[in-house]
Amino acid sequence: MATRALLAVISASPNRCFISPSRIKIQSLTSSSSSHYYQRQSGKIHRIARSYSSDSDSSVLQPPDVSRLAQTARISLTPDEVEECETKIRRVIDWFGQLQQVDVNSVEPAIRAEMDGGHLREDAPETFENRDSIRASIPSFEDAYLKVPKILNKE
Amino acid sequence: MSTTLLRTFQPNQFSLLGTSLLRRRRSNNFTVRFCGSQTTTTHEAKQSSPTRVAPKNHKSNKLDEILRDYEAVIGIETHVQLSTLTKAFCSCSNNYGSYPNTSICPVCMGLPGALPVLNSKVVEFGVRLGLALNCDLSLKSKFDRKQYFYPDLPKGYQISQFDIPIASGGYVDLDIPLEFGGGHRRFGITRVHMEEDAGKLLHSDTGDYSQAWNLYLNRAGVPLLEIVSEPDMRSGIEAAEYACEMQRIARYLGVSNGNMQEGSLRCDVNISIRPIGQAEFGTKVEIKNLNAFSAISRAIDYEISRQALLYNQGKADQIVTETRLWEEGAQKTVTMRKKEGLADYRYFPEPDLPEVILTKEYVDSIRASLPELPEAKRRRYEATGLGMQDVLFLANDFSVAEYFDAVIGKGAEVKLTANWIMSDIAAYLKNEKLSINDIKLTPHELAELIATIKDGTISGKIGKEILFELLAKGGTVKGMIKAKDLVQITDPVEIEKMVIQVVSENPKQLEQYRSGKTKLQGYFAGQVMKMSKGKANPGLLNKILLEKLNAKD
C-alpha cells in the first residue's frame, strides 16, 4: 500500500539517460502556482510568485489534501490508506520545508533547477525501427487504430 | 439555417459574406473575403469593388441595436501547427496525411523511460513568430507539464510553457476589409508559447464499438505555437480579420501552412459582453469548433445576441463560464459542458528538458532574416498610391505579393500591374485552379507586356489575347509579337486605305449612317478590325473613320 502512495521526489538529474521516476508530485508546493490563471507581467523579466520563495508564510506549508491528490492522479485509496499517506507525505514535505528557512530575499528566482542548457536536436526525420512491437503491445490495437473507451467528461 | 438564407438572398446586396456563404456550398474551402485559399481572391475582389459599407440586412440591424447598449469583449487563442520536418520532442516525421499510427516512437507514445529532446526548428519558429508579432522575447524560458488525463494524451501531461513563454507583450496591426467598413486596427498579443499537440480521436464507425473511439497518434507530439491575444476585439468582423492576419503572418513566415481545414490553424474565441460604460468584464464564454473565418464572425454575432437577450430579460446570471460549441449546421452555439470549477493542471517545470536559452546574436540573425511582413507590405503599397482594395488583395498572399514586387521591380507601372494581376491573371488562376507560382508567365515578361502596350506597339486587346498563351505556355512577348505578326498598325495612311475599302464595300450601311444611324460606326470599325486582324490602332481608326464617314462624299 505504501508503494501506491504518492512519492514526492524532485528529480534534478543532469544525466539525460537517467530514467526519472514518473510520479513526481509535490502538491502543496505547487498548488498555489497551479492557479491556472496567467497574470500579465509587465517588463521583460517575469517574476514568478512561488509559494516557496515568498517569505510571508515561510515556515507553514499547507498539509497535503491526499484525497484530492489521489482523485486528480486517478489513484484509489481507502480511508486508511489516505490517513497513512497523509502522515508519510507530510513528513517528507516538512523535511523539504527546511528550505523555507533560507533567506532568499536578495536572490533572483531561478526559472528551473539547472541542467546544462540548450540540448537541441536537428529537425531531421528518423523512423523508429521497432514500431511493430509498440503496436503489438497495445491490447486494443486494431486495423491501424487504437480503440479507446468513450469519455464524456475531461474531469 | 434561416438566417443563412436571409443573408444570401438579399436582392441587390453585394453582401460579400452572403456570396461567400453561397460559394461555400459548392466548394468547401472558400472562406470570407480574401482569407484561405488564394483561388477565391479574384472573384470576391471583383465583386466587392462596388461596395464600401457593410450591407444593412435584417440581422445586422438587430446587432447594431444590441451594440448600442452592450460592448462585446473578445479574445482569441490561436494554435498554429508548425511545418517542421519532425515532431517537437522526437524525430518522428511530422507529415499530415500519412498512414495512421505509423509516425510513432516511445517518446511521443509516452512509453516508460523515453525522454524528450527539443527540436531546434521549434525554437526558431517561435522566435520568428514572436518577432513578427512585435513581442518581447524571453531570452530564458522553460517548459512545464500541464497534467490531465484524456485518451489522446499519451503521457498524461502535455509539455507546454506556463509562466515563462518564449514571447509576450506584442501587437498586430491590420486593416479591416473595405466591405466591412475598412480602417486600421491594432490588437494586443498577450503571449506566444511553444507546446506539443495531442493525438486525434475519431468516432469509430463499426456498430460494435459505439462505446469506443479510434485513437490516431501521428499527431501526438507535433509542435504548436499558441498565440493568446489581448481581449481587444469588439466585433465578429474584427475577430475574423485578426484570425486571417494570424494565418497570413504564419504563411508569410513559412512557419505553418495555416490551413484551417487540416487543423494547422485553430482558433478558440473567448467572449463576454458588458453594458456600455461598465468597467468590469462580463462572464466569459469560450467557443470552440470554429473551422472557418466566417464561422468565427457568425459565432460571435450569435453569441452577442444570445447573451444580450439574457441580459435584457434580466437573466444575466444564466450566462455562465462554460465552453460552447459552434454548430455550423444549426448556426448557433450549444453548451459542450459546464466547467466544474477551473481545471487544476498542476503545472510544474518539465524536469526532462533544460532551459531554452536565446542569445542576442541568435535573435538578431533571425530578425534580419524575416521577410517583409503583411503590414509593412500594405503600408508600402498604400504609399505607391494604390487604392486599399488593391492593397489588401495584393498583400494577402505572399506569393502574389512577391510576384507583384518582381514585376514593378522591372519598372512596370504600379497601377497597370495591379490591374493585370487582379483581373486577368487572377481569373486564370481560379479557372485552372493554380497558384501564381505555377504560371509560365514570368514577372519579366509581364513587365514587358505592360511596356509594349503602353508604348503602343500592340493594342490592349491583343495584349489580353496573348496573355492567355503566355500564362499557359510561357514564351516571350517579343517572340510572340514577331511570330504572330501582332504589331499594331499606327500608320494613318495604312488605316485610311482600309477604311476607304471598307466604306466602299458597304454602300448600304454608308447610306444608313448618312441618314442618321450613327451607331453603324461600330460596324465599320469592326470590319476594319477584321481586315487588319485586330491590329489597327483603335483610336486612330475611329478618328479616320469618322472623317471619312462624315465627309461630303
XYZ file of C-alpha atoms in Angstrom:
708
model
C 0.000 0.000 0.000
C 2.804 2.308 0.801
C 4.114 1.725 -2.689
C 0.903 3.079 -4.049
C 1.325 6.226 -2.083
C 2.451 9.322 -3.862
C 6.127 9.908 -3.519
C 7.382 13.446 -3.565
C 10.689 13.256 -5.318
C 12.389 16.092 -7.062
C 14.426 14.917 -9.954
C 17.237 17.239 -10.791
C 19.331 14.760 -12.623
C 21.680 16.250 -15.163
C 22.223 12.951 -16.901
C 19.954 12.713 -19.880
C 19.733 8.954 -19.836
C 18.521 8.752 -16.294
C 15.013 7.469 -16.131
C 13.134 9.803 -13.852
C 10.509 8.276 -11.611
C 7.236 9.066 -13.199
C 5.159 10.121 -10.253
C 6.585 13.445 -9.367
C 4.044 15.268 -7.306
C 4.860 17.972 -4.867
C 1.338 19.025 -4.435
C 1.484 21.549 -1.671
C 4.489 23.262 -3.135
C 2.885 23.668 -6.497
C -0.744 24.073 -5.600
C -0.669 27.825 -5.496
C 1.238 28.122 -8.722
C -1.224 25.782 -10.318
C -3.718 28.588 -10.432
C -4.380 28.306 -13.882
C -4.538 31.958 -14.329
C -1.821 33.657 -16.231
C -1.177 37.104 -14.915
C 0.169 39.542 -17.397
C 3.578 40.569 -16.186
C 4.900 43.939 -17.187
C 8.540 44.323 -18.005
C 10.827 41.845 -19.574
C 11.734 39.651 -16.670
C 8.934 37.588 -15.261
C 8.980 37.442 -11.542
C 7.396 34.278 -10.502
C 5.416 34.255 -7.314
C 6.023 30.837 -5.937
C 4.934 29.836 -2.538
C 8.276 28.547 -1.504
C 10.105 31.720 -2.285
C 7.689 34.077 -0.593
C 8.578 34.861 2.935
C 5.121 35.745 4.141
C 4.405 32.274 5.369
C 7.827 30.753 5.419
C 7.530 28.014 7.931
C 3.975 26.901 7.388
C 3.389 24.665 4.393
C -0.074 23.511 3.583
C -0.828 19.966 4.687
C -1.475 17.691 1.763
C -5.069 17.057 0.769
C -4.432 13.440 -0.019
C -7.919 12.533 -1.125
C -7.898 15.335 -3.686
C -4.422 14.374 -4.793
C -5.490 10.790 -5.230
C -8.508 11.932 -7.205
C -6.522 14.074 -9.572
C -3.962 11.339 -10.045
C -6.703 8.757 -10.565
C -5.396 6.533 -7.805
C -7.945 4.957 -5.492
C -7.158 4.851 -1.806
C -9.152 3.503 1.096
C -9.681 5.874 4.037
C -6.993 4.030 5.988
C -4.556 4.412 3.146
C -5.418 8.113 2.936
C -4.508 8.586 6.551
C -1.355 6.579 6.234
C -0.230 8.515 3.183
C -1.066 11.814 4.750
C 1.403 11.236 7.567
C 4.135 9.957 5.323
C 3.783 12.701 2.749
C 3.626 15.302 5.446
C 6.870 14.105 6.856
C 8.636 14.354 3.519
C 7.249 17.815 2.920
C 8.322 19.021 6.320
C 11.758 17.645 5.672
C 11.990 19.664 2.464
C 10.351 22.504 4.331
C 13.663 23.204 5.978
C 14.495 25.067 2.793
C 11.932 27.685 3.781
C 14.343 28.951 6.386
C 16.814 30.097 3.764
C 16.710 33.826 3.218
C 16.206 34.345 -0.478
C 15.116 37.938 -0.387
C 18.008 39.182 -2.417
C 18.113 36.255 -4.807
C 16.538 36.360 -8.263
C 14.192 33.365 -8.622
C 15.657 30.698 -10.845
C 13.486 29.584 -13.721
C 14.145 25.950 -13.075
C 16.655 23.620 -11.479
C 19.652 23.971 -13.682
C 20.705 21.436 -16.255
C 23.278 22.043 -18.966
C 21.228 24.334 -21.092
C 20.436 24.127 -24.755
C 20.399 20.498 -25.847
C 18.601 20.931 -29.129
C 18.005 18.447 -31.861
C 18.254 18.946 -35.578
C 14.974 18.855 -37.495
C 15.799 15.635 -39.379
C 13.269 12.766 -39.519
C 14.164 9.293 -38.306
C 11.841 6.335 -38.324
C 11.731 4.316 -35.161
C 12.638 0.789 -36.247
C 10.520 -1.144 -33.865
C 7.086 0.389 -34.366
C 5.581 -3.043 -34.810
C 6.376 -4.041 -31.262
C 4.849 -0.797 -29.991
C 1.633 -1.557 -31.829
C 1.754 -5.201 -30.819
C 1.964 -4.280 -27.166
C -1.299 -2.339 -27.310
C -4.137 -4.720 -26.406
C -6.820 -2.734 -28.174
C -4.934 -2.015 -31.367
C -6.986 -2.950 -34.376
C -6.879 -2.065 -38.056
C -4.420 0.778 -37.697
C -6.215 2.433 -34.778
C -6.095 2.156 -31.015
C -9.541 1.629 -29.609
C -10.234 3.622 -26.500
C -13.401 3.861 -24.417
C -15.543 6.937 -24.956
C -15.127 9.535 -22.276
C -17.773 12.178 -21.904
C -16.079 14.431 -19.443
C -12.481 15.554 -19.198
C -12.659 15.694 -15.421
C -30.491 27.942 -41.222
C -32.987 30.671 -41.952
C -30.545 33.400 -41.071
C -28.088 32.000 -43.598
C -30.755 32.087 -46.274
C -31.681 35.611 -45.301
C -28.158 36.700 -45.892
C -27.632 35.028 -49.202
C -30.783 36.026 -50.974
C -30.796 39.735 -50.413
C -31.732 41.435 -53.664
C -29.180 43.882 -54.945
C -26.958 43.277 -51.975
C -23.322 42.752 -52.578
C -23.146 41.045 -49.289
C -19.752 39.519 -49.524
C -20.490 37.410 -46.528
C -23.567 36.255 -48.333
C -21.845 35.403 -51.569
C -19.095 33.583 -49.796
C -21.641 31.522 -47.897
C -23.265 30.653 -51.184
C -19.959 29.670 -52.626
C -19.123 27.529 -49.687
C -21.932 25.174 -50.503
C -20.375 24.444 -53.829
C -16.805 24.086 -52.762
C -15.602 23.505 -49.307
C -12.552 25.571 -48.698
C -13.657 29.083 -49.550
C -13.824 31.415 -46.647
C -14.728 35.023 -46.132
C -13.198 37.518 -48.485
C -9.517 37.153 -49.031
C -8.591 34.637 -46.408
C -7.990 30.984 -47.039
C -7.273 29.594 -50.471
C -5.928 32.118 -52.899
C -8.123 30.989 -55.741
C -11.064 32.671 -54.077
C -9.487 36.044 -54.099
C -10.255 37.168 -57.642
C -13.873 36.524 -57.779
C -14.504 38.106 -54.426
C -12.232 41.020 -55.147
C -14.106 41.745 -58.350
C -17.441 41.514 -56.685
C -16.538 43.611 -53.727
C -15.359 46.686 -55.596
C -18.725 48.449 -55.774
C -19.484 48.285 -52.073
C -17.757 50.297 -49.446
C -20.015 49.781 -46.476
C -21.335 46.666 -44.784
C -24.740 45.905 -46.187
C -27.580 46.541 -43.822
C -29.708 43.491 -43.662
C -32.179 42.465 -41.049
C -29.684 40.597 -38.904
C -27.043 43.274 -38.710
C -29.579 45.948 -37.848
C -30.545 43.925 -34.818
C -26.892 43.530 -33.937
C -26.339 47.264 -34.288
C -29.140 47.849 -31.828
C -27.577 45.475 -29.353
C -24.206 47.119 -29.806
C -25.693 50.454 -28.832
C -26.281 49.101 -25.345
C -23.622 46.468 -24.942
C -19.990 46.141 -25.723
C -18.544 42.787 -26.730
C -15.108 41.964 -25.390
C -13.399 39.302 -27.442
C -10.081 37.499 -27.185
C -8.774 34.716 -29.363
C -6.459 31.785 -28.679
C -4.840 30.532 -31.840
C -2.954 27.275 -32.186
C -0.573 27.156 -35.117
C 0.692 23.738 -36.112
C 4.289 24.149 -37.243
C 5.520 22.840 -40.557
C 8.699 21.331 -39.171
C 10.001 18.046 -40.571
C 9.915 16.320 -37.211
C 7.840 16.456 -34.065
C 8.604 18.734 -31.134
C 10.369 16.308 -28.862
C 11.292 13.296 -31.004
C 12.469 12.608 -34.534
C 9.241 11.108 -35.820
C 8.259 12.758 -39.039
C 5.630 15.477 -38.970
C 3.624 14.601 -42.012
C -0.057 15.372 -42.483
C -1.918 12.568 -44.146
C 0.420 9.682 -43.520
C -0.980 6.282 -42.690
C -2.441 6.154 -39.157
C -0.188 5.346 -36.238
C 2.976 4.984 -38.293
C 4.745 8.108 -37.148
C 5.289 6.910 -33.608
C 8.105 6.145 -31.228
C 8.490 5.625 -27.497
C 8.849 9.359 -26.833
C 5.627 10.558 -28.432
C 3.797 7.437 -27.286
C 4.765 8.235 -23.713
C 6.341 4.877 -23.097
C 8.306 4.443 -19.867
C 11.902 5.548 -19.958
C 11.616 7.720 -23.058
C 12.875 11.275 -22.796
C 12.033 14.341 -24.882
C 14.648 16.301 -26.839
C 13.624 19.688 -28.188
C 13.599 20.301 -31.941
C 15.730 23.365 -32.734
C 13.363 24.436 -35.507
C 10.575 24.866 -32.981
C 12.588 27.490 -31.128
C 13.463 29.182 -34.397
C 9.835 29.342 -35.476
C 8.832 30.567 -32.037
C 11.310 33.407 -32.258
C 10.233 34.251 -35.798
C 6.609 34.438 -34.851
C 7.330 36.333 -31.651
C 9.314 38.945 -33.568
C 6.694 39.182 -36.296
C 4.099 39.902 -33.611
C 6.289 42.624 -32.121
C 6.719 40.772 -28.855
C 9.377 40.896 -26.181
C 11.301 37.656 -26.225
C 12.213 35.816 -23.058
C 15.864 35.060 -23.531
C 15.430 32.361 -20.938
C 12.267 30.332 -20.910
C 11.302 26.852 -19.863
C 8.825 24.090 -20.421
C 6.203 22.958 -17.942
C 3.984 19.936 -17.599
C 0.274 20.540 -17.948
C -1.282 17.475 -16.411
C -4.656 15.945 -17.142
C -5.953 12.559 -18.198
C -7.506 12.076 -21.611
C -7.192 9.272 -24.161
C -5.475 11.445 -26.759
C -2.702 12.458 -24.365
C -0.236 9.561 -24.190
C 1.942 10.834 -21.362
C -0.910 12.069 -19.178
C 0.579 15.531 -19.475
C 1.260 17.990 -22.236
C 4.644 19.658 -22.434
C 3.841 23.348 -22.689
C 5.038 26.683 -21.342
C 3.132 28.024 -18.384
C 4.517 31.103 -16.719
C 7.519 31.955 -18.851
C 6.517 31.827 -22.510
C 9.058 32.421 -25.224
C 7.420 35.694 -26.277
C 4.952 38.134 -24.738
C 3.612 41.655 -24.816
C 3.261 42.244 -28.557
C 0.681 43.556 -31.008
C -0.540 43.112 -34.529
C -1.671 45.806 -36.971
C -4.246 45.018 -39.583
C -6.805 46.508 -41.927
C -10.489 45.736 -41.797
C -11.755 44.800 -45.285
C -13.460 47.659 -47.080
C -16.781 45.901 -47.357
C -16.974 45.876 -43.580
C -16.048 49.485 -43.111
C -12.301 49.473 -43.585
C -9.926 51.104 -41.146
C -6.757 50.212 -39.282
C -6.780 48.296 -36.060
C -4.149 47.307 -33.569
C -4.767 44.322 -31.311
C -2.516 43.310 -28.443
C -0.841 39.932 -28.176
C -0.510 38.680 -24.621
C 1.849 35.828 -25.286
C 3.228 33.226 -27.671
C 4.391 29.890 -26.343
C 5.610 26.519 -27.561
C 3.822 23.286 -26.842
C 3.021 19.885 -28.292
C -0.165 18.642 -29.866
C -2.251 15.716 -28.637
C -3.393 12.774 -30.720
C -6.675 12.702 -32.579
C -9.827 10.918 -31.503
C -12.301 9.925 -34.158
C -15.618 8.228 -33.872
C -15.486 4.576 -34.642
C -17.904 3.625 -37.382
C -18.458 -0.029 -36.725
C -21.584 -0.633 -34.680
C -19.746 -2.859 -32.239
C -17.612 -0.052 -30.989
C -20.257 2.560 -30.381
C -18.784 2.949 -26.968
C -15.312 3.398 -28.311
C -13.234 5.928 -30.190
C -10.361 5.461 -32.582
C -7.126 6.998 -31.457
C -4.745 8.308 -34.046
C -1.350 9.213 -32.680
C 0.571 10.555 -35.670
C -0.366 13.982 -34.449
C 0.724 13.456 -30.849
C 3.872 15.455 -30.217
C 3.575 17.684 -33.284
C 4.849 21.171 -32.354
C 2.399 24.005 -31.846
C 2.732 27.682 -31.175
C -0.096 29.070 -29.129
C -0.873 32.750 -29.610
C -3.049 34.402 -26.990
C -4.474 37.783 -27.860
C -5.458 40.584 -25.517
C -9.236 40.895 -25.270
C -9.097 43.843 -27.664
C -11.562 42.836 -30.331
C -15.062 44.221 -30.241
C -16.899 42.529 -33.086
C -17.097 39.365 -35.157
C -15.540 41.170 -38.108
C -12.538 42.298 -36.088
C -12.072 38.819 -34.680
C -12.302 37.177 -38.105
C -9.789 39.614 -39.568
C -7.430 39.006 -36.642
C -7.584 35.282 -37.350
C -6.978 35.998 -41.043
C -3.918 38.027 -40.185
C -2.564 35.223 -37.980
C -2.865 32.914 -40.970
C -1.296 35.473 -43.264
C 1.660 36.013 -40.948
C 2.168 32.279 -40.392
C 2.262 31.755 -44.158
C 4.496 34.759 -44.816
C 6.977 33.486 -42.250
C 6.793 29.943 -43.568
C 6.206 28.538 -40.089
C 2.931 26.871 -40.973
C 0.637 26.338 -43.928
C -2.155 27.784 -41.777
C -4.875 25.591 -43.281
C -7.893 25.593 -41.030
C -9.305 22.582 -42.866
C -6.258 20.498 -41.953
C -6.241 21.765 -38.425
C -2.955 23.605 -38.923
C -4.639 26.739 -37.638
C -7.204 26.505 -34.855
C -8.978 29.352 -33.171
C -10.926 29.388 -29.941
C -12.845 32.508 -29.092
C -13.409 33.921 -25.616
C -16.288 36.359 -25.499
C -18.185 38.322 -22.906
C -20.438 41.336 -23.138
C -20.981 44.201 -20.741
C -23.330 47.156 -20.685
C -21.635 50.130 -22.268
C -19.879 52.160 -19.636
C -19.372 49.296 -17.219
C -15.742 48.847 -16.320
C -15.742 45.236 -15.249
C -15.900 42.426 -17.745
C -18.949 40.234 -18.016
C -18.886 36.467 -17.702
C -16.593 34.909 -20.251
C -17.744 32.134 -22.555
C -15.412 30.045 -24.684
C -16.436 28.962 -28.170
C -14.805 26.020 -29.902
C -15.228 24.120 -33.167
C -14.722 27.105 -35.423
C -13.497 25.802 -38.750
C -13.516 28.893 -40.916
C -13.032 32.623 -40.540
C -16.630 33.272 -41.403
C -17.690 30.840 -38.689
C -15.719 32.938 -36.201
C -17.615 36.014 -37.261
C -21.027 34.382 -37.218
C -20.483 32.545 -33.948
C -19.550 35.807 -32.270
C -22.580 37.587 -33.676
C -24.793 34.777 -32.460
C -23.222 34.731 -29.022
C -23.537 38.503 -28.635
C -27.230 38.228 -29.442
C -27.715 35.295 -27.101
C -26.032 36.983 -24.171
C -27.693 40.340 -24.794
C -31.070 38.667 -24.847
C -30.429 37.106 -21.464
C -29.283 40.446 -20.084
C -32.361 42.174 -21.422
C -34.602 39.554 -19.911
C -32.935 40.045 -16.564
C -31.435 36.573 -16.754
C -27.806 37.612 -16.880
C -26.968 35.020 -14.262
C -27.767 32.336 -16.801
C -24.617 33.312 -18.617
C -22.043 31.040 -17.044
C -18.379 30.386 -17.615
C -18.505 27.483 -19.985
C -17.312 26.063 -23.251
C -19.782 26.147 -26.104
C -19.515 24.508 -29.478
C -20.363 26.251 -32.702
C -22.713 24.160 -34.794
C -22.242 25.068 -38.425
C -25.452 23.358 -39.492
C -27.731 24.977 -36.952
C -25.730 28.224 -36.986
C -25.720 28.516 -33.228
C -23.618 27.771 -30.186
C -24.540 24.987 -27.812
C -23.261 24.042 -24.396
C -20.469 21.500 -24.513
C -20.106 21.015 -20.817
C -20.295 23.221 -17.806
C -16.902 23.929 -16.336
C -16.881 22.440 -12.878
C -14.517 24.918 -11.409
C -11.239 25.736 -13.050
C -9.179 22.779 -14.152
C -6.246 22.009 -11.915
C -3.400 21.268 -14.281
C -0.760 21.048 -11.549
C 1.826 22.850 -13.643
C 5.424 22.334 -12.718
C 8.666 22.781 -14.646
C 9.405 19.915 -17.027
C 12.341 18.187 -15.367
C 13.392 16.357 -18.522
C 14.080 19.466 -20.568
C 16.666 22.189 -19.994
C 16.011 25.919 -20.238
C 15.531 27.404 -23.637
C 18.258 29.980 -23.995
C 18.300 32.599 -26.726
C 21.360 34.695 -27.375
C 21.142 38.220 -28.664
C 23.092 37.190 -31.785
C 20.636 34.396 -32.487
C 17.655 36.689 -32.155
C 19.279 39.381 -34.284
C 20.118 36.914 -37.034
C 16.524 35.719 -37.118
C 15.225 39.254 -37.108
C 17.458 40.020 -40.087
C 16.127 37.035 -41.983
C 12.438 37.914 -41.607
C 10.642 38.673 -44.866
C 8.683 41.893 -45.306
C 5.562 41.254 -43.260
C 1.974 41.858 -44.423
C 1.594 45.110 -42.501
C 4.791 46.570 -43.956
C 3.718 45.499 -47.440
C 0.314 47.070 -47.058
C 1.768 50.360 -45.953
C 4.309 50.310 -48.782
C 1.665 49.543 -51.394
C -0.580 52.220 -49.993
C 2.257 54.695 -50.347
C 2.556 53.942 -54.060
C -0.925 55.308 -54.496
C -2.846 52.083 -54.934
C -6.371 52.003 -53.530
C -6.993 49.945 -50.393
C -8.913 47.336 -52.348
C -5.846 46.630 -54.455
C -3.511 46.880 -51.484
C -5.422 44.291 -49.491
C -5.669 41.934 -52.432
C -2.013 42.088 -53.367
C -0.669 41.804 -49.837
C -2.958 38.964 -48.854
C -0.970 36.165 -50.415
C 2.801 36.047 -50.004
C 3.416 34.595 -53.469
C 1.168 37.128 -55.171
C 2.903 39.971 -53.358
C 6.304 38.628 -54.363
C 5.222 38.340 -57.971
C 3.832 41.853 -57.916
C 7.031 43.193 -56.374
C 9.087 41.432 -59.039
C 7.055 42.955 -61.857
C 7.205 46.505 -60.559
C 10.843 45.890 -59.775
C 11.374 45.625 -63.535
C 9.949 49.093 -63.919
C 6.363 48.330 -64.815
C 3.752 50.844 -63.779
C 2.207 50.031 -60.450
C -1.478 50.514 -61.194
C -1.343 48.684 -64.523
C 0.479 45.768 -62.943
C -2.069 45.605 -60.158
C -4.879 45.526 -62.701
C -3.352 42.714 -64.729
C -2.733 40.611 -61.648
C -6.073 41.230 -60.024
C -8.234 40.681 -63.059
C -6.957 38.564 -65.935
C -4.264 36.655 -64.103
C -6.378 36.017 -61.038
C -9.247 34.799 -63.225
C -6.887 32.398 -64.969
C -5.586 31.087 -61.642
C -9.091 30.494 -60.444
C -10.207 28.674 -63.583
C -7.171 26.468 -63.774
C -7.015 26.064 -60.004
C -3.398 27.094 -59.942
C -1.264 29.188 -57.698
C 0.664 32.136 -59.010
C 3.833 30.119 -58.630
C 2.619 27.712 -61.311
C 2.122 30.103 -64.195
C 4.605 30.220 -67.026
C 4.422 33.980 -67.425
C 7.485 35.346 -65.715
C 7.408 38.703 -63.928
C 9.888 39.960 -66.512
C 7.559 39.127 -69.350
C 4.566 40.691 -67.661
C 6.552 43.873 -67.267
C 7.475 43.575 -70.946
C 3.824 43.117 -71.899
C 2.762 46.160 -69.954
C 5.523 48.214 -71.522
C 4.722 47.150 -75.092
C 1.085 48.026 -74.653
C 1.978 51.289 -73.058
C 4.272 52.373 -75.870
C 1.683 51.378 -78.450
C 3.493 48.511 -80.100
C 0.475 46.331 -79.579
C -3.050 47.175 -78.596
C -4.533 46.379 -75.229
C -6.897 43.891 -76.791
C -4.097 41.949 -78.437
C -2.274 42.065 -75.155
C -5.101 40.279 -73.419
C -5.189 37.669 -76.137
C -1.555 36.731 -75.922
C -1.675 36.826 -72.149
C -3.520 33.564 -72.087
C -0.884 31.812 -74.114
C 1.906 33.364 -72.135
C 0.333 32.156 -68.907
C -0.147 28.642 -70.121
C 2.922 28.081 -72.206
C 5.365 30.804 -71.357
C 7.477 32.326 -74.050
C 8.460 35.914 -74.571
C 6.291 38.845 -75.530
C 8.691 39.920 -78.214
C 8.816 36.430 -79.626
C 5.075 36.133 -79.755
C 4.584 39.510 -81.387
C 7.019 38.559 -84.066
C 5.673 35.063 -84.608
C 2.080 36.146 -84.914
C 2.717 39.450 -86.540
C 0.866 41.377 -83.907
C 2.429 44.763 -84.199
C -0.220 47.444 -84.083
C -0.889 49.382 -87.223
C -0.431 53.016 -86.421
C 0.329 54.366 -89.842
C -2.598 56.639 -90.752
C -2.048 56.004 -94.447
C -2.443 52.265 -93.961
C -5.537 52.695 -91.885
C -7.008 55.149 -94.342
C -6.605 52.640 -97.123
C -8.520 50.049 -95.148
C -11.207 52.490 -94.145
C -11.765 53.563 -97.711
C -12.007 49.957 -98.810
C -14.494 49.035 -96.109
C -16.605 52.082 -96.771
C -16.699 51.367 -100.466
C -17.626 47.738 -99.869
C -20.576 48.653 -97.739
C -22.621 51.291 -99.558
C -25.875 50.301 -97.930
C -24.552 50.810 -94.436
C -22.999 54.072 -95.561
C -26.440 55.255 -96.673
C -27.916 54.291 -93.356
C -25.161 56.009 -91.481
C -25.501 59.195 -93.509
C -29.198 59.192 -92.866
C -28.772 59.182 -89.135
C -27.805 55.727 -87.907
C -24.555 56.882 -86.383
C -24.284 53.707 -84.352
C -23.152 51.969 -87.506
C -19.771 53.487 -86.956
C -19.161 50.476 -84.750
C -19.974 48.181 -87.640
C -17.420 49.865 -89.889
C -14.848 49.842 -87.144
C -15.450 46.131 -86.684
C -14.952 45.485 -90.371
C -11.670 47.367 -90.431
C -10.511 45.481 -87.375
C -11.347 42.230 -89.048
C -9.470 43.248 -92.146
C -6.454 44.238 -90.115
C -6.635 41.127 -87.979
C -7.207 43.260 -84.924
C -4.050 45.226 -85.338
C -5.447 48.621 -86.238
C -4.959 51.144 -83.507
C -8.495 51.756 -82.269
C -8.077 55.423 -81.523
C -6.611 56.293 -84.914
C -9.089 54.035 -86.644
C -12.078 55.764 -85.206
C -10.682 59.185 -85.927
C -10.063 58.433 -89.587
C -13.318 56.537 -89.900
C -15.292 59.429 -88.553
C -13.607 61.760 -91.010
C -14.397 59.541 -93.941
C -17.952 58.829 -92.901
C -18.770 62.436 -92.372
C -17.017 63.694 -95.451
C -19.098 65.186 -98.192
C -18.535 62.153 -100.245
